[in-house]
Amino acid sequence: MPAVLNYEPLVLSPRSEAPRLTPIQEEIIALKRERNAVILAHNYQIEAIQQVADYVGDSLGLSYQAQSAQADVILFCGVHFMAETAKIVNPGRTVLLPDLEAGCSLSDSCPADRLAAYKAANPNVYVVAYINCSAGVKALSDVICTSGNAVKMVNQIPADREILFVPDQNLGQWVSQKTGRQMRLWPGSCYAHVMFTVQAVEKVRAQFPGAPVVAHPECVQAVRDIADEVCSTELMVKFAKETPANEIIVVTESGMLHRLRKEVPHKTFIAGPTDTCACNDCRFMKMNTIEKVRDAFKTMSPQIDVPEPIRSAALIPIQRMLDWSKR
Ligand code: 13P
Ligand code: SF4
């Protein structure tokens, strides 16, 4: 067991005022107007990006925002599969991603050709795909889910269908426990969320007795089991507002703390730790920098495009998710 754990916790305390915008942030806001653009940002983006975004949220909220966006340009501050989803649901817009290399280990763990081979060998499986997957995988799936609606999606699948859940085995296992539904799990995982450990979380909990632990379902079961609440990043905001506690330990990517501090400014948030670090960044999410956001507007690149046959096939299970979410 790597027993490092010799760091101080990362704590975001209440702040009376948000920081003033920097010249580069002002420049981005002017460019956004010039390009008739909207900036959609995931909760894991750096604070400077969250501050210039029109909407900050989880994968589900971002999908709705992308679909209803009226602006000519969607500048998507997140990772590749999220920008791709925006293009699938709203193909008439130009979709920009500040860094094309911003991928996702979870998405990479399920290549479309391997899923196609699995389906050929198991033609009757009902494929539930976590939104953290490529357009090619979505095109092969029956319904998409996010961490915010996965339980609701699985509960609506006919009981006589055998489910294959891709690509996150940890989220899939959690959904299976919540729904009582047996599922085949694709052996993928998020490299960042599996780094949280019980011993690291318990160490920080000992320093903040009484602080509830809220964890993302991509964490391993041992960590989920010691959490007071397991939920999507958006539901973490709701949890933080509703819990009577004033200090909360947040076991997910560290960008989430900025969103929480903005929405619940009077509370203190402590980053979920790993064995070697007081907090945990997703290296893909953090490839987007404020300079790259500005440059994306200036050059109108990199743009996301999805070949039409894949886009229209991928739209079907995404639309099913958006419709089922409203039920
Ligand atoms: P959320 O939809 O909960 O924001 O999760 C997205 C993600 O990439 C988690 O790692
Ligand atoms: Fe993918 Fe994990 Fe990063 Fe989320 S945190 S984008 S699942 S690698």
mmCIF file with all atom_site columns, C-alpha atoms and ligand atoms in Angstrom, residues 42-44 57-62 79 81-82 104 106 130-132 146-148 190 192-193 216-218 231-236 252-253 256 282 285, ligand 1:
data_model
loop_
_atom_site.group_PDB
_atom_site.id
_atom_site.type_symbol
_atom_site.label_atom_id
_atom_site.label_alt_id
_atom_site.label_comp_id
_atom_site.label_asym_id
_atom_site.label_entity_id
_atom_site.label_seq_id
_atom_site.pdbx_PDB_ins_code
_atom_site.Cartn_x
_atom_site.Cartn_y
_atom_site.Cartn_z
_atom_site.occupancy
_atom_site.B_iso_or_equiv
_atom_site.pdbx_formal_charge
_atom_site.auth_seq_id
_atom_site.auth_comp_id
_atom_site.auth_asym_id
_atom_site.auth_atom_id
_atom_site.pdbx_PDB_model_num
ATOM   1  C CA . HIS A 1 42  ? -18.103 21.518 -17.340 1.00 0.00 ? 42  HIS A CA 1
ATOM   2  C CA . ASN A 1 43  ? -17.831 21.713 -13.553 1.00 0.00 ? 43  ASN A CA 1
ATOM   3  C CA . TYR A 1 44  ? -14.215 20.436 -13.771 1.00 0.00 ? 44  TYR A CA 1
ATOM   4  C CA . GLY A 1 57  ? -22.817 22.194 -15.190 1.00 0.00 ? 57  GLY A CA 1
ATOM   5  C CA . ASP A 1 58  ? -22.693 18.416 -15.464 1.00 0.00 ? 58  ASP A CA 1
ATOM   6  C CA . SER A 1 59  ? -22.939 16.298 -18.606 1.00 0.00 ? 59  SER A CA 1
ATOM   7  C CA . LEU A 1 60  ? -26.740 16.158 -18.500 1.00 0.00 ? 60  LEU A CA 1
ATOM   8  C CA . GLY A 1 61  ? -27.262 19.897 -18.070 1.00 0.00 ? 61  GLY A CA 1
ATOM   9  C CA . LEU A 1 62  ? -24.657 20.597 -20.740 1.00 0.00 ? 62  LEU A CA 1
ATOM   10 C CA . VAL A 1 79  ? -13.506 17.114 -23.062 1.00 0.00 ? 79  VAL A CA 1
ATOM   11 C CA . PHE A 1 81  ? -16.902 13.490 -26.090 1.00 0.00 ? 81  PHE A CA 1
ATOM   12 C CA . MET A 1 82  ? -18.844 16.416 -24.571 1.00 0.00 ? 82  MET A CA 1
ATOM   13 C CA . CYS A 1 104 ? -11.097 10.914 -21.634 1.00 0.00 ? 104 CYS A CA 1
ATOM   14 C CA . LEU A 1 106 ? -13.030 6.259  -19.789 1.00 0.00 ? 106 LEU A CA 1
ATOM   15 C CA . TYR A 1 130 ? -22.554 6.356  -20.223 1.00 0.00 ? 130 TYR A CA 1
ATOM   16 C CA . ILE A 1 131 ? -22.226 9.642  -22.099 1.00 0.00 ? 131 ILE A CA 1
ATOM   17 C CA . ASN A 1 132 ? -18.435 9.445  -21.565 1.00 0.00 ? 132 ASN A CA 1
ATOM   18 C CA . THR A 1 146 ? -25.163 10.393 -17.459 1.00 0.00 ? 146 THR A CA 1
ATOM   19 C CA . SER A 1 147 ? -24.249 9.949  -13.817 1.00 0.00 ? 147 SER A CA 1
ATOM   20 C CA . GLY A 1 148 ? -27.192 12.254 -13.037 1.00 0.00 ? 148 GLY A CA 1
ATOM   21 C CA . CYS A 1 190 ? -11.904 6.793  -15.106 1.00 0.00 ? 190 CYS A CA 1
ATOM   22 C CA . ALA A 1 192 ? -8.746  10.015 -12.080 1.00 0.00 ? 192 ALA A CA 1
ATOM   23 C CA . HIS A 1 193 ? -11.669 8.791  -9.975  1.00 0.00 ? 193 HIS A CA 1
ATOM   24 C CA . HIS A 1 216 ? -18.872 10.694 -7.623  1.00 0.00 ? 216 HIS A CA 1
ATOM   25 C CA . PRO A 1 217 ? -20.143 7.250  -8.727  1.00 0.00 ? 217 PRO A CA 1
ATOM   26 C CA . GLU A 1 218 ? -17.031 6.783  -10.904 1.00 0.00 ? 218 GLU A CA 1
ATOM   27 C CA . CYS A 1 231 ? -24.092 11.568 -6.964  1.00 0.00 ? 231 CYS A CA 1
ATOM   28 C CA . SER A 1 232 ? -23.317 13.455 -10.160 1.00 0.00 ? 232 SER A CA 1
ATOM   29 C CA . THR A 1 233 ? -21.472 16.756 -10.019 1.00 0.00 ? 233 THR A CA 1
ATOM   30 C CA . GLU A 1 234 ? -24.693 18.779 -10.427 1.00 0.00 ? 234 GLU A CA 1
ATOM   31 C CA . LEU A 1 235 ? -26.380 16.921 -7.591  1.00 0.00 ? 235 LEU A CA 1
ATOM   32 C CA . MET A 1 236 ? -23.359 17.750 -5.425  1.00 0.00 ? 236 MET A CA 1
ATOM   33 C CA . THR A 1 252 ? -14.320 14.188 -7.361  1.00 0.00 ? 252 THR A CA 1
ATOM   34 C CA . GLU A 1 253 ? -12.179 16.269 -9.702  1.00 0.00 ? 253 GLU A CA 1
ATOM   35 C CA . MET A 1 256 ? -15.880 21.056 -8.759  1.00 0.00 ? 256 MET A CA 1
ATOM   36 C CA . CYS A 1 282 ? -8.303  15.323 -14.571 1.00 0.00 ? 282 CYS A CA 1
ATOM   37 C CA . MET A 1 285 ? -10.122 18.601 -18.428 1.00 0.00 ? 285 MET A CA 1
HETATM 38 P P1 . 13P B 2 .   ? -20.866 14.539 -14.405 1.00 0.00 ? 1   13P B P1 1
HETATM 39 O O1 . 13P B 2 .   ? -21.857 14.324 -15.491 1.00 0.00 ? 1   13P B O1 1
HETATM 40 O O2 . 13P B 2 .   ? -21.319 14.027 -13.063 1.00 0.00 ? 1   13P B O2 1
HETATM 41 O O3 . 13P B 2 .   ? -20.450 15.965 -14.343 1.00 0.00 ? 1   13P B O3 1
HETATM 42 O O4 . 13P B 2 .   ? -19.560 13.682 -14.734 1.00 0.00 ? 1   13P B O4 1
HETATM 43 C C1 . 13P B 2 .   ? -18.782 13.897 -15.873 1.00 0.00 ? 1   13P B C1 1
HETATM 44 C C2 . 13P B 2 .   ? -17.432 13.297 -15.761 1.00 0.00 ? 1   13P B C2 1
HETATM 45 O O5 . 13P B 2 .   ? -16.661 13.305 -16.681 1.00 0.00 ? 1   13P B O5 1
HETATM 46 C C3 . 13P B 2 .   ? -17.069 12.697 -14.508 1.00 0.00 ? 1   13P B C3 1
HETATM 47 O O6 . 13P B 2 .   ? -15.747 12.313 -14.553 1.00 0.00 ? 1   13P B O6 1
#
